[in-house]
Coordinates of C-alpha atoms in Angstrom, one line a residue:
Chain C
M1 CA -26.8 48.2 11.9
K2 CA -23.7 48.2 14.4
A3 CA -21.0 50.4 14.1
T4 CA -17.6 48.9 12.4
P5 CA -15.7 48.1 15.3
V6 CA -11.8 49.3 15.7
S7 CA -9.5 46.5 15.0
N8 CA -6.0 46.4 17.1
C9 CA -3.7 46.7 14.4
E10 CA -5.6 49.9 13.5
R11 CA -5.3 51.1 17.0
R12 CA -1.8 50.0 17.1
F13 CA -0.6 52.3 13.7
L14 CA -2.9 55.3 14.4
L15 CA -1.2 55.7 18.2
R16 CA 2.5 55.1 16.8
A17 CA 1.6 57.6 14.1
I18 CA 0.3 60.0 16.7
E19 CA 3.4 59.3 18.6
E20 CA 5.8 60.4 15.2
R21 CA 3.2 63.4 15.1
K22 CA 1.7 61.9 11.7
R23 CA -2.0 62.2 10.9
L24 CA -3.4 59.9 8.3
D25 CA -4.6 62.6 6.5
G26 CA -1.4 64.6 6.3
R27 CA -2.2 67.5 8.7
Q28 CA -0.6 68.7 11.7
C29 CA -1.6 68.3 15.4
Y30 CA -3.2 71.6 15.7
D31 CA -4.5 72.1 12.0
Y32 CA -8.1 72.2 11.0
R33 CA -9.7 70.3 8.2
N34 CA -11.1 72.6 5.3
V35 CA -14.4 74.4 6.2
R36 CA -16.9 75.1 3.8
I37 CA -20.3 76.5 4.7
S38 CA -22.9 77.0 2.0
F39 CA -26.3 78.2 2.6
G40 CA -29.9 77.4 0.7
T41 CA -32.6 79.3 -0.7
D42 CA -34.1 80.0 2.5
Y43 CA -33.0 82.1 5.5
G44 CA -31.7 79.9 8.5
C45 CA -30.5 77.1 6.2
C46 CA -27.1 76.0 5.7
I47 CA -24.6 73.1 5.5
V48 CA -21.1 72.9 7.2
E49 CA -18.2 70.7 5.6
L50 CA -15.3 70.1 8.4
G51 CA -13.5 67.9 6.2
K52 CA -16.2 65.1 4.7
T53 CA -18.1 65.6 7.9
R54 CA -21.5 67.6 7.1
V55 CA -24.1 68.8 9.7
L56 CA -27.4 70.6 7.8
G57 CA -28.7 73.6 10.2
Q58 CA -32.0 75.1 9.4
V59 CA -33.7 77.7 11.5
S60 CA -37.6 78.5 11.9
C61 CA -39.2 80.7 14.1
E62 CA -43.0 80.8 15.7
L63 CA -44.9 83.4 17.7
V64 CA -46.0 81.1 21.2
P65 CA -47.1 82.3 24.4
P66 CA -44.2 83.0 26.4
K67 CA -43.0 80.6 29.6
P68 CA -44.7 81.8 32.9
N69 CA -41.7 82.7 34.4
R70 CA -39.9 84.7 31.6
P71 CA -42.7 86.6 30.1
T72 CA -40.6 89.1 28.2
E73 CA -38.1 86.6 26.9
G74 CA -38.6 84.5 23.8
I75 CA -37.5 80.9 23.5
L76 CA -35.1 78.9 21.7
F77 CA -35.2 75.6 21.0
F78 CA -32.3 73.1 20.3
N79 CA -32.4 69.8 18.4
V80 CA -29.7 68.1 17.4
E81 CA -29.8 64.9 14.8
L82 CA -27.9 61.6 13.9
S83 CA -29.3 61.0 11.0
P84 CA -28.5 57.1 10.1
M85 CA -26.9 58.5 6.5
A86 CA -24.2 59.6 9.1
A87 CA -22.7 56.5 10.2
P88 CA -23.9 52.9 10.2
G89 CA -23.8 53.1 14.0
F90 CA -26.7 55.6 14.0
E91 CA -30.0 54.4 14.5
P92 CA -33.4 56.5 14.6
G93 CA -35.5 56.7 17.6
R94 CA -32.3 55.3 19.6
Q95 CA -31.2 58.0 21.9
S96 CA -27.4 57.1 22.3
D97 CA -24.6 58.6 24.7
L98 CA -23.2 60.7 21.9
L99 CA -26.8 62.3 20.9
V100 CA -27.5 62.9 24.4
K101 CA -23.8 64.8 24.8
L102 CA -24.2 66.8 21.4
N103 CA -27.4 68.3 22.2
R104 CA -26.0 69.1 25.7
L105 CA -23.3 71.1 24.7
I106 CA -24.8 72.6 21.8
E107 CA -27.5 74.1 24.1
R108 CA -25.2 75.1 26.5
C109 CA -22.5 76.9 24.0
L110 CA -25.6 78.0 22.2
R111 CA -28.3 79.2 25.3
N112 CA -26.5 79.7 28.0
S113 CA -23.9 81.9 26.5
K114 CA -26.3 84.5 25.9
C115 CA -25.0 84.4 22.0
V116 CA -28.9 85.2 20.9
D117 CA -30.7 88.2 22.5
T118 CA -33.9 87.1 23.4
E119 CA -35.8 89.9 25.0
S120 CA -35.4 91.0 21.5
L121 CA -38.0 88.4 20.7
C122 CA -40.7 89.6 22.6
V123 CA -43.7 90.8 20.8
V124 CA -46.3 91.6 23.3
A125 CA -45.2 90.9 26.8
G126 CA -46.8 87.4 28.3
E127 CA -49.0 86.9 25.3
K128 CA -46.6 86.5 22.4
V129 CA -43.0 86.1 21.8
W130 CA -40.9 84.0 19.1
Q131 CA -39.7 80.8 19.7
I132 CA -36.9 80.2 17.5
R133 CA -35.8 76.8 16.9
L134 CA -32.7 75.4 15.5
D135 CA -32.4 71.6 14.2
L136 CA -29.2 70.0 13.3
H137 CA -29.0 67.2 11.0
V138 CA -25.6 65.5 10.8
L139 CA -25.3 64.2 7.2
N140 CA -22.5 62.6 7.6
H141 CA -19.8 61.7 10.5
D142 CA -16.0 61.5 9.6
G143 CA -15.4 62.8 13.1
N144 CA -15.6 66.1 15.2
I145 CA -19.3 66.4 14.6
I146 CA -19.1 68.9 17.8
D147 CA -17.0 71.4 16.0
A148 CA -19.2 71.5 12.6
A149 CA -22.5 71.5 14.5
S150 CA -22.0 74.6 16.4
I151 CA -20.6 76.6 13.4
A152 CA -24.0 75.2 11.4
G153 CA -25.8 76.2 14.4
I154 CA -23.9 79.9 14.8
V155 CA -24.1 80.2 10.9
A156 CA -27.8 78.6 10.9
L157 CA -28.8 81.6 13.8
C158 CA -26.6 84.6 12.0
H159 CA -28.1 83.5 8.5
F160 CA -31.9 83.8 9.6
R161 CA -34.7 86.2 8.7
R162 CA -37.6 86.4 11.0
P163 CA -40.7 88.5 10.0
D164 CA -41.4 91.7 10.7
V165 CA -44.0 92.3 13.5
S166 CA -45.5 95.6 14.6
V167 CA -47.9 96.1 17.6
Q168 CA -50.3 98.7 17.5
G169 CA -51.6 98.9 20.9
E170 CA -53.5 95.7 21.2
E171 CA -53.1 94.7 17.3
V172 CA -50.0 92.7 16.4
T173 CA -49.4 92.7 12.6
V174 CA -47.0 90.1 11.3
Y175 CA -45.9 90.7 7.5
T176 CA -45.2 88.4 5.2
P177 CA -41.8 88.7 3.6
E178 CA -43.1 90.4 0.5
E179 CA -44.5 92.7 2.6
R180 CA -41.8 93.9 4.4
D181 CA -38.0 92.6 4.6
P182 CA -38.0 89.9 7.4
V183 CA -35.4 90.9 10.0
P184 CA -32.2 89.1 11.3
L185 CA -32.0 87.9 14.4
S186 CA -29.9 89.9 17.2
I187 CA -26.9 88.0 17.7
H188 CA -24.3 88.9 20.5
H189 CA -21.3 87.2 19.7
M190 CA -20.4 84.1 17.9
P191 CA -19.6 80.7 20.0
I192 CA -17.6 78.4 18.5
C193 CA -16.3 74.7 19.9
V194 CA -13.2 73.5 19.0
S195 CA -12.5 69.7 20.1
F196 CA -8.8 68.3 21.2
A197 CA -9.1 64.9 21.2
F198 CA -6.2 63.3 24.0
F199 CA -4.0 60.3 23.4
Q200 CA -1.6 58.1 25.5
Q201 CA -3.2 59.7 29.2
G202 CA -2.7 63.5 27.6
T203 CA 0.5 63.2 26.4
Y204 CA -0.6 63.9 23.2
L205 CA -3.0 66.1 21.5
L206 CA -4.8 67.0 18.2
V207 CA -7.2 69.2 17.2
D208 CA -10.4 68.3 15.1
P209 CA -10.0 64.4 15.1
S210 CA -11.5 62.6 12.5
E211 CA -13.4 59.6 12.7
R212 CA -10.6 57.2 12.8
E213 CA -8.5 59.1 15.5
E214 CA -11.7 59.6 17.6
C215 CA -12.0 55.7 18.0
V216 CA -8.9 55.5 19.6
M217 CA -8.8 58.5 21.5
D218 CA -8.6 58.6 25.5
G219 CA -11.1 61.8 25.9
V220 CA -11.8 64.7 24.3
L221 CA -11.8 68.1 25.2
V222 CA -14.1 70.5 24.0
I223 CA -14.1 74.6 24.3
A224 CA -16.2 77.0 22.9
M225 CA -14.9 80.1 22.8
N226 CA -16.1 83.6 21.0
K227 CA -13.9 85.7 19.4
H228 CA -13.4 87.9 22.3
R229 CA -11.5 85.3 23.7
E230 CA -14.3 84.7 26.3
I231 CA -15.1 81.2 27.0
C232 CA -18.6 80.1 26.7
T233 CA -18.4 76.4 27.7
I234 CA -15.8 74.1 28.3
Q235 CA -16.3 70.1 28.8
S236 CA -13.8 67.5 29.1
S237 CA -15.4 64.1 28.7
G238 CA -13.5 60.5 28.8
G239 CA -12.2 60.5 32.0
I240 CA -8.9 61.8 31.2
M241 CA -6.7 63.7 33.7
L242 CA -5.6 66.9 32.4
V243 CA -2.5 69.1 33.5
K244 CA -3.3 73.2 34.2
D245 CA -1.0 74.1 31.4
Q246 CA -2.4 71.9 28.8
V247 CA -5.9 73.1 29.2
L248 CA -4.2 76.6 29.4
R249 CA -2.4 75.8 26.3
C250 CA -5.7 74.5 24.5
S251 CA -7.3 77.5 25.3
K252 CA -4.7 79.8 23.8
I253 CA -5.0 77.5 20.3
T254 CA -8.6 77.7 20.4
A255 CA -8.3 81.6 20.6
V256 CA -6.5 81.4 17.3
K257 CA -8.8 78.9 15.7
V258 CA -12.1 80.7 16.8
A259 CA -10.8 83.7 15.4
E260 CA -9.9 82.3 11.8
M261 CA -13.3 80.5 11.9
T262 CA -15.1 83.6 13.0
E263 CA -13.8 85.5 9.8
L264 CA -14.8 82.6 7.5
I265 CA -18.0 82.8 8.8
Q266 CA -18.4 86.5 8.3
K267 CA -17.0 86.3 4.9
A268 CA -19.6 83.4 3.7
L269 CA -22.3 85.6 5.2
E270 CA -21.3 88.6 3.6
N271 CA -20.7 86.7 0.4
D272 CA -24.4 85.1 0.5
Q273 CA -25.9 88.8 1.7
K274 CA -24.4 90.0 -1.8
V275 CA -25.5 87.4 -4.1
R276 CA -29.0 87.4 -3.0
K277 CA -29.0 91.2 -3.2
E278 CA -27.6 91.0 -6.4
G279 CA -30.4 88.7 -7.6
G280 CA -27.7 86.0 -8.5
K281 CA -28.1 82.1 -7.7
F282 CA -28.0 81.2 -4.8
G283 CA -28.7 78.0 -2.8
F284 CA -27.6 74.7 -2.2
A285 CA -27.8 73.6 -6.2
E286 CA -25.4 76.2 -7.0
S287 CA -22.9 76.2 -4.1
I288 CA -22.8 72.2 -3.7
P289 CA -20.2 70.7 -6.6
N290 CA -21.4 67.4 -8.2
Q291 CA -19.1 64.7 -6.7
K292 CA -19.0 61.9 -9.3
I293 CA -17.1 58.6 -8.1
T294 CA -16.0 57.0 -11.3
A295 CA -13.2 58.8 -12.7
F296 CA -13.3 57.5 -16.5
K297 CA -16.9 57.9 -17.4
M298 CA -17.2 61.9 -16.8
G299 CA -19.4 61.8 -20.4
S300 CA -21.1 65.4 -20.1
A301 CA -18.5 66.8 -17.9
A302 CA -17.0 70.3 -19.1
V303 CA -13.8 70.5 -20.8
D304 CA -11.8 72.7 -19.7
T305 CA -8.9 74.4 -21.3
N306 CA -6.1 75.5 -19.1
N307 CA -3.4 77.5 -20.0
V308 CA -0.7 76.5 -22.8
E309 CA 2.8 78.0 -22.7
E310 CA 3.0 79.7 -26.3
Q311 CA 5.6 78.9 -28.4
A312 CA 4.6 81.8 -30.3
E313 CA 3.5 81.7 -34.8
E314 CA 4.1 77.8 -34.9
I315 CA 1.3 77.4 -32.9
I316 CA -0.7 80.1 -34.5
A317 CA -1.1 78.2 -37.5
K318 CA -1.9 74.7 -36.3
A319 CA -4.6 73.1 -34.1
D320 CA -3.6 73.8 -30.5
P321 CA -2.7 70.9 -28.9
P322 CA -4.9 71.1 -25.3
S323 CA -2.8 71.1 -22.3
E324 CA -2.5 69.3 -19.4
V325 CA -2.3 70.1 -15.9
F326 CA -1.0 67.8 -13.3
A327 CA -2.5 67.5 -9.8
K328 CA 0.1 68.8 -8.0
P329 CA 0.5 66.7 -5.1
I330 CA 0.6 68.7 -1.7
L331 CA 3.3 68.3 0.4
H332 CA 2.5 68.5 4.0
T333 CA 5.6 67.2 5.7
P334 CA 8.7 65.8 3.7
G335 CA 7.4 62.4 2.4
T336 CA 3.9 62.4 3.6
A337 CA 2.2 63.8 0.2
Q338 CA -1.7 63.8 -0.3
I339 CA -2.6 63.6 -4.2
G340 CA -5.5 64.4 -5.8
E341 CA -8.1 64.5 -2.7
G342 CA -10.7 67.1 -1.8
I343 CA -8.9 69.9 -0.4
E344 CA -11.1 73.0 -1.6
N345 CA -10.5 76.2 0.4
S346 CA -13.3 78.7 -0.7
W347 CA -16.9 79.3 0.1
G348 CA -16.6 81.3 -3.1
D349 CA -18.8 78.6 -4.6
L350 CA -21.8 80.9 -3.7
E351 CA -21.4 83.5 -6.3
E352 CA -22.4 81.5 -9.4
S353 CA -22.0 85.0 -11.8
E354 CA -23.0 84.3 -15.1
R355 CA -21.0 86.7 -17.0
E356 CA -19.1 85.1 -19.3
E357 CA -15.5 86.5 -18.3
A358 CA -14.6 85.9 -22.1
A359 CA -11.4 87.8 -21.8
E360 CA -10.7 86.6 -18.5
E361 CA -7.1 85.8 -18.9
E362 CA -6.2 82.2 -19.2
G363 CA -2.6 82.9 -19.2
E364 CA -2.0 82.4 -15.7
S365 CA -1.6 79.3 -14.5
E366 CA 1.5 76.8 -13.9
A367 CA 0.6 74.6 -17.0
T368 CA 2.7 73.0 -19.0
A369 CA 2.3 72.5 -22.9
F370 CA 2.8 69.3 -24.9
E371 CA 3.4 69.3 -28.6
C372 CA 1.0 66.4 -28.9
Q373 CA -1.0 66.7 -32.4
T374 CA -3.0 63.5 -32.0
V375 CA -6.5 64.0 -30.1
E376 CA -5.7 63.9 -26.7
T377 CA -8.5 62.7 -24.7
E378 CA -7.3 63.1 -21.1
E379 CA -7.6 66.5 -19.7
T380 CA -7.3 67.8 -16.7
S381 CA -8.5 70.5 -14.9
T382 CA -6.5 71.8 -11.7
M383 CA -5.1 74.6 -11.4
S384 CA -3.5 75.0 -8.3
E385 CA -3.0 73.2 -5.0
T386 CA -6.3 74.7 -3.1
K387 CA -8.8 73.6 -5.7
K388 CA -9.0 70.0 -5.5
D389 CA -12.7 69.4 -4.8
E390 CA -13.7 69.7 -8.2
P391 CA -14.1 66.0 -10.1
I392 CA -10.9 65.2 -12.3
V393 CA -12.6 66.2 -15.5
L394 CA -12.0 63.6 -18.2
S395 CA -13.5 64.0 -21.8
D396 CA -13.7 60.5 -23.9
S397 CA -14.8 61.7 -26.8
E398 CA -12.9 63.4 -29.5
E399 CA -12.8 67.0 -28.2
E400 CA -9.8 69.7 -29.0
E401 CA -9.9 73.1 -28.0
V402 CA -7.6 75.7 -29.2
V403 CA -6.5 78.4 -26.3
I404 CA -6.1 81.8 -26.8
L405 CA -2.7 82.9 -27.8
E406 CA -2.4 85.6 -25.7
P407 CA -3.7 86.6 -22.3
Q408 CA -6.4 89.2 -23.4
E409 CA -7.7 87.7 -26.4
L410 CA -10.6 85.7 -26.6
P411 CA -10.2 82.0 -26.4
K412 CA -11.3 80.3 -30.1
K413 CA -12.5 77.0 -29.9
T414 CA -12.8 74.6 -32.5
R415 CA -14.5 71.4 -31.9
T416 CA -15.2 68.7 -33.2
Q417 CA -18.0 67.4 -31.6
T418 CA -19.1 69.3 -28.1
N419 CA -22.5 71.4 -28.3
S420 CA -22.7 74.7 -27.0
K421 CA -23.8 74.0 -24.0
Q422 CA -20.6 72.0 -23.1
E423 CA -19.0 75.1 -23.9
N424 CA -21.1 77.3 -21.5
T425 CA -20.5 75.0 -19.1
S426 CA -16.4 74.7 -19.4
K427 CA -16.5 78.1 -19.3
K428 CA -18.6 78.2 -16.2
A429 CA -16.8 76.2 -14.6
F430 CA -13.7 77.5 -15.4
N431 CA -15.0 80.4 -14.4
K432 CA -15.6 79.3 -11.2
R433 CA -12.4 77.7 -10.8
R434 CA -10.7 80.8 -11.8
K435 CA -12.9 82.2 -8.8
K436 CA -12.1 79.6 -6.5
K437 CA -8.4 80.4 -7.2
R438 CA -8.7 84.2 -6.6
A439 CA -10.4 83.7 -3.9
A440 CA -8.0 80.7 -2.1
Chain V
R1 CA -36.4 38.4 -13.3
C2 CA -38.6 38.7 -16.5
P3 CA -39.1 35.2 -18.0
A4 CA -37.7 35.5 -21.5
A5 CA -35.3 38.3 -21.4
A6 CA -32.6 39.6 -19.0
G7 CA -33.4 42.6 -17.0
V8 CA -31.0 45.0 -15.2
T9 CA -31.1 45.9 -11.1
K10 CA -27.7 47.7 -10.9
C11 CA -26.2 50.7 -12.8
G12 CA -23.2 50.4 -14.5
L13 CA -21.1 49.1 -17.6
L14 CA -22.1 46.3 -18.9
R15 CA -19.3 44.2 -20.1
H16 CA -18.6 40.8 -21.9
R17 CA -16.3 37.9 -21.8
Q18 CA -15.6 36.0 -25.0
A19 CA -16.0 32.2 -24.7
G20 CA -12.4 31.2 -23.4
G21 CA -11.1 27.7 -24.2
A22 CA -11.6 26.1 -20.5
A23 CA -14.3 28.7 -20.0
A24 CA -18.3 27.4 -20.4
G25 CA -19.4 30.2 -22.9
G26 CA -18.8 33.9 -22.4
A27 CA -20.3 35.5 -19.9
Y28 CA -21.8 39.0 -19.4
W29 CA -21.9 41.3 -16.2
V30 CA -22.4 44.9 -14.8
D31 CA -19.5 46.4 -13.4
S32 CA -21.0 48.9 -10.7
Q33 CA -19.6 50.7 -8.0
Q34 CA -20.6 50.9 -4.7
K35 CA -19.4 50.8 -0.9
R36 CA -21.4 48.7 0.9
Y37 CA -20.3 44.8 0.5
V38 CA -23.1 42.4 0.1
P39 CA -21.5 38.9 1.0
V40 CA -20.9 36.5 -2.1
K41 CA -19.8 32.9 -1.9
G42 CA -16.2 32.3 -2.6
D43 CA -15.1 36.0 -2.3
Y44 CA -12.1 36.6 -0.4
V45 CA -12.3 39.5 2.6
I46 CA -10.7 40.6 5.4
G47 CA -13.1 40.3 8.5
I48 CA -12.6 42.1 12.0
V49 CA -13.2 39.4 15.4
T50 CA -15.9 41.0 17.6
A51 CA -16.4 37.8 19.5
K52 CA -15.3 34.7 20.4
A53 CA -18.6 32.8 21.2
G54 CA -17.1 29.4 22.6
D55 CA -15.9 27.6 19.2
V56 CA -17.0 30.2 16.6
F57 CA -16.0 33.3 16.2
K58 CA -17.9 36.1 15.1
L59 CA -16.2 38.6 12.1
D60 CA -17.6 42.0 11.3
V61 CA -17.3 42.2 7.2
G62 CA -18.8 44.8 6.7
G63 CA -22.2 43.2 5.4
S64 CA -25.4 43.1 7.0
E65 CA -24.6 40.3 9.4
Q66 CA -21.5 39.1 10.9
A67 CA -19.9 36.4 9.8
S68 CA -19.0 33.5 11.7
L69 CA -16.0 31.7 11.3
S70 CA -15.2 28.2 13.1
Y71 CA -11.9 27.8 14.7
L72 CA -11.8 24.8 13.2
A73 CA -11.2 26.2 9.9
F74 CA -7.8 27.1 10.0
E75 CA -5.1 25.4 8.4
G76 CA -3.2 23.1 11.0
T77 CA -5.5 23.6 14.1
T78 CA -7.6 20.5 16.0
K79 CA -9.4 20.5 18.7
R80 CA -6.5 20.3 21.1
N81 CA -4.4 23.1 19.1
R82 CA -6.4 26.1 18.6
P83 CA -5.6 29.4 16.9
N84 CA -4.8 31.9 18.7
V85 CA -7.4 34.9 17.5
Q86 CA -8.0 37.8 19.6
V87 CA -10.7 40.2 19.2
G88 CA -10.2 42.8 17.0
D89 CA -7.9 40.7 15.2
L90 CA -7.7 40.7 11.1
I91 CA -8.6 37.5 9.4
Y92 CA -7.8 37.4 5.7
G93 CA -10.6 34.3 4.5
R94 CA -13.3 33.2 2.0
F95 CA -17.3 32.6 2.6
L96 CA -18.1 29.2 2.2
V97 CA -21.7 29.9 3.1
A98 CA -23.3 33.6 1.8
N99 CA -27.3 33.9 1.3
K100 CA -29.7 36.4 2.3
D101 CA -31.4 33.8 4.1
M102 CA -28.4 32.8 6.6
E103 CA -25.6 34.4 8.5
P104 CA -22.7 33.7 6.5
E105 CA -19.9 31.5 7.2
M106 CA -16.1 32.1 6.2
V107 CA -13.3 29.7 6.2
C108 CA -9.6 30.2 6.2
I109 CA -9.0 27.1 4.3
D110 CA -9.8 26.0 0.7
G111 CA -10.8 22.9 -0.4
N112 CA -7.7 20.7 0.1
G113 CA -7.1 22.0 3.5
R114 CA -4.3 24.3 2.9
S115 CA -4.2 28.1 4.0
S116 CA -3.0 29.2 0.8
G117 CA -2.5 32.6 1.6
M118 CA -6.1 33.2 4.4
G119 CA -5.6 33.5 7.8
I120 CA -5.0 35.5 10.5
I121 CA -3.1 39.1 9.7
G122 CA -0.1 40.3 11.0
Q123 CA 0.1 42.8 14.1
D124 CA 1.4 45.6 12.2
G125 CA 0.3 47.4 9.2
F126 CA -2.9 49.3 9.0
L127 CA -6.5 48.7 7.5
F128 CA -8.3 51.5 5.6
K129 CA -11.6 51.1 3.6
V130 CA -12.3 51.8 -0.3
S131 CA -14.9 50.8 -2.5
L132 CA -15.7 47.9 -4.0
G133 CA -14.9 49.2 -7.7
L134 CA -11.6 50.4 -6.7
I135 CA -10.8 47.1 -5.4
R136 CA -11.8 44.7 -8.3
K137 CA -9.9 47.2 -10.6
L138 CA -7.0 46.5 -8.1
L139 CA -7.3 42.9 -8.3
A140 CA -7.1 42.7 -12.1
P141 CA -4.8 40.6 -13.9
K142 CA -2.4 43.3 -14.8
C143 CA -3.1 46.3 -12.2
E144 CA -0.6 48.8 -12.9
I145 CA -1.3 50.5 -9.6
I146 CA 0.4 48.3 -7.8
Q147 CA 3.2 47.5 -9.7
E148 CA 4.2 51.3 -10.0
L149 CA 3.2 51.1 -6.3
S150 CA 6.2 48.2 -5.4
Q151 CA 8.4 50.5 -7.2
L152 CA 8.1 52.7 -4.7
Y153 CA 9.1 51.0 -1.9
P154 CA 8.3 47.4 -0.7
F155 CA 5.0 46.4 1.0
E156 CA 2.6 43.9 2.0
L157 CA -0.9 44.4 0.6
V158 CA -4.1 42.2 1.3
L159 CA -7.2 42.9 -0.5
G160 CA -10.2 42.2 0.8
M161 CA -13.6 42.0 -1.8
N162 CA -15.6 44.0 1.1
G163 CA -13.6 46.8 0.0
R164 CA -10.7 46.9 3.1
I165 CA -7.2 47.0 2.5
W166 CA -4.6 45.8 4.7
I167 CA -1.2 47.7 4.1
K168 CA 2.4 47.1 5.8
A169 CA 5.4 49.1 4.8
K170 CA 8.7 49.8 6.7
T171 CA 7.7 52.5 8.3
V172 CA 4.8 54.3 9.7
Q173 CA 5.6 57.6 6.9
Q174 CA 5.6 54.7 4.1
T175 CA 2.4 53.2 5.1
L176 CA 0.4 57.0 5.1
I177 CA 2.2 57.6 1.7
I178 CA 0.9 54.5 0.2
V179 CA -2.8 54.2 2.3
N180 CA -3.1 58.0 0.3
I181 CA -1.9 57.2 -2.5
L182 CA -4.4 54.1 -3.2
E183 CA -7.5 56.2 -1.7
A184 CA -6.5 59.0 -4.3
C185 CA -6.4 56.4 -7.1
E186 CA -10.0 56.1 -7.4
Y187 CA -10.3 59.7 -8.8
M188 CA -6.7 59.9 -10.4
T189 CA -6.3 59.3 -13.9
A190 CA -3.0 57.4 -15.4
E191 CA -1.4 60.3 -15.6
Q192 CA -1.8 61.8 -12.7
R193 CA -0.9 59.1 -10.7
K194 CA 2.7 58.4 -12.5
Q195 CA 3.0 61.9 -11.7
A196 CA 2.5 61.7 -8.4
L197 CA 4.4 58.6 -7.9
A198 CA 7.1 60.3 -9.8
K199 CA 7.1 63.1 -7.5
L200 CA 7.4 61.1 -4.7
S201 CA 10.5 59.0 -5.7
G202 CA 12.2 61.8 -6.8
N203 CA 11.6 62.7 -2.9

C-alpha cells in the first residue's frame, strides 16, 4: 500500500499555522503529547503511547558464547520493526530508509552510550555470556516514532529481569524464576531521544512532530540525552542548515524534556513494581482501556454517577436525579479548544485495586445537578480535564442512580435494570477514575 | 451468499426504510463503522492528485487502488482547454466505475454534463480524515452538527464519502477549531457538543 500523499492545501495550511504558532492539536511549540507507559505480564515487555503513536518493546535473553574479540562482555542486539498496521506505507520485509534510520539511531542511542553494563552480563569469560535482545515494534504511527521507540527501549530494558546464575567452578547453574528471583539488568543511565522538526529553512521549530507535521517538515534534529545532561547521540537529517545557537537551544529544551520523561519512567516502573509485589493485577489487560468508536452504543459500559450538588432534604426523599458532568473543553490558547479528545495524563492505570472504596467521597467534583425527574438516559462520566481517555459512558437503558447525600456515606443505589456486575464495574471504573484524578 | 436467506457480512446496526411513494419498496441495510474506504459507484469523494499521466490524472482516494480521472471529465474542458490541475491538488468527484476487478474511475461531471459542485477544490483550507460513519452522520438530511457549527463561524465544507473532509474558515484559528470539533464529534454526545459550542461562542 502506498502512503497517502500530502495535498498542497494541507501543506500550505500547516505551514501557515506554524507561522502563527498554532499546531493542529492545540499544543504549544515545545509541548509533548501525553506519554503513557504500560507494562505486560512478563518482565521486559512494555507499550509506550506518545499521543496516538504506539511502540511495543520486548526484551529477552539467551546464553551464548561471546564475541571472540570481547570475551568478557555480554551482547546487545537491537531490532526495530515497522509493523504494517502502523501506517499504510509500511510494508513487511521492505527495508525502507526510515527503518534503517530508526535502527541505527536506536543502536547508537542505547549501545554506544553504554547505558547497559555489558560486563555484568558475563557468566563464564570466553564461554558463556548473556545476549540481551530488544525488539521494538511500531504499532501505530502518528508521528515521532523515534522518541516513542527510544522510551520504549529504555523502559523495557529497565523493566527486564534475567534469570539468576551461579557459577561453581566449572558448573554453571541457571535458576528458574521459581527457584530464585530474576535479576534486573544493570543500567547506568537512561538516554532518551527528543526530536525537533524544522520548518521554513530552520525558522520554526516544533518538538514532538505529529504525522502531518512530519510530512511537511524540512528536516529533523534528534538529540538523545540522559538526565545528567549528557548528550548520548545527536543526529540531524533532512539536509537543513542549523545555526549554532539553534542547536544549543534545542539541547537546553532536550534537557528539560528528558528530566520530565525520566521522572515519568521512574514513577511508572515503581508503580508496576509495587503492583507486582502486592500481588495485584498487572499486565496489558488491566492497563489498556477499552476504546470504543461508537458513542451511542455503550450497552454494557459502566454508568457512573458523578456528584450532585446537594440541596438537602428535598432530594433525600425523592429518587435522586443522575447528575451530568460535561466534558470541559481544554483551552490551550485563547480560541483554540480541544474537546473530548484523549488527553490522559496518567499511567496510574496499572494499579487496578479491587478494594471497593465505597466510602470514597463522591462529593468533590465539579458537577452540576439537574432537577430532572424523568429517567435521563445520558450520563457522561468525565470529571476533570485530565482524564479524557475514558470512553464516554452512555447508558441507553433505563437506569437511575441514587447518589450519596454526604461525602462520607455509602452510595445508595436504586436501579431498575442493571445487574450487580454492572454496579461493580461502575464502581471500579469510578475508582479508577478517582485514582487518575489523584495521580494527575 | 446463501441461496434462500441473506447473510450479514459486516457488523453494525440493521436499519430499515419504509417503502416511500417513489422508492421501490423498503430497504434494509447494515450501518457499519469503519475507517478504510472501499470505492463504490456513485459515491462522492475527495481525491488527491498523485500523478498526471498523459490524458489521465491518478488520484488517491484512500482505497487499495488509485482512481483515474480523465481531463475531459470536467465541466467546460475540451482537448484544447485543459483543466488546471497540479499534483497535490484536491478534487471532489464521483465514481463512475468502481468494482473490485477494475481500477476505479472518477468523473467531475454529472449525467447532464454539468459540474454540480464537483471539480477542483480551492487552494486554501484544510483536509483531514475521519471515520466513514461520521461522514454518513454528517451527510444525513437534518444534521445538527453542521447547523450548530454554522452558528459559530461561517465556513466552507466539503465531505467526501472516503472519510475526508475539507474545511475552510476565515482564519487559521477558526479552521483549527472546527477541525477539532468535527474530529471530536465522533465521541461526543449531543449534549457535550452543545456545551462545547456554547463555550466557544461565548469566548
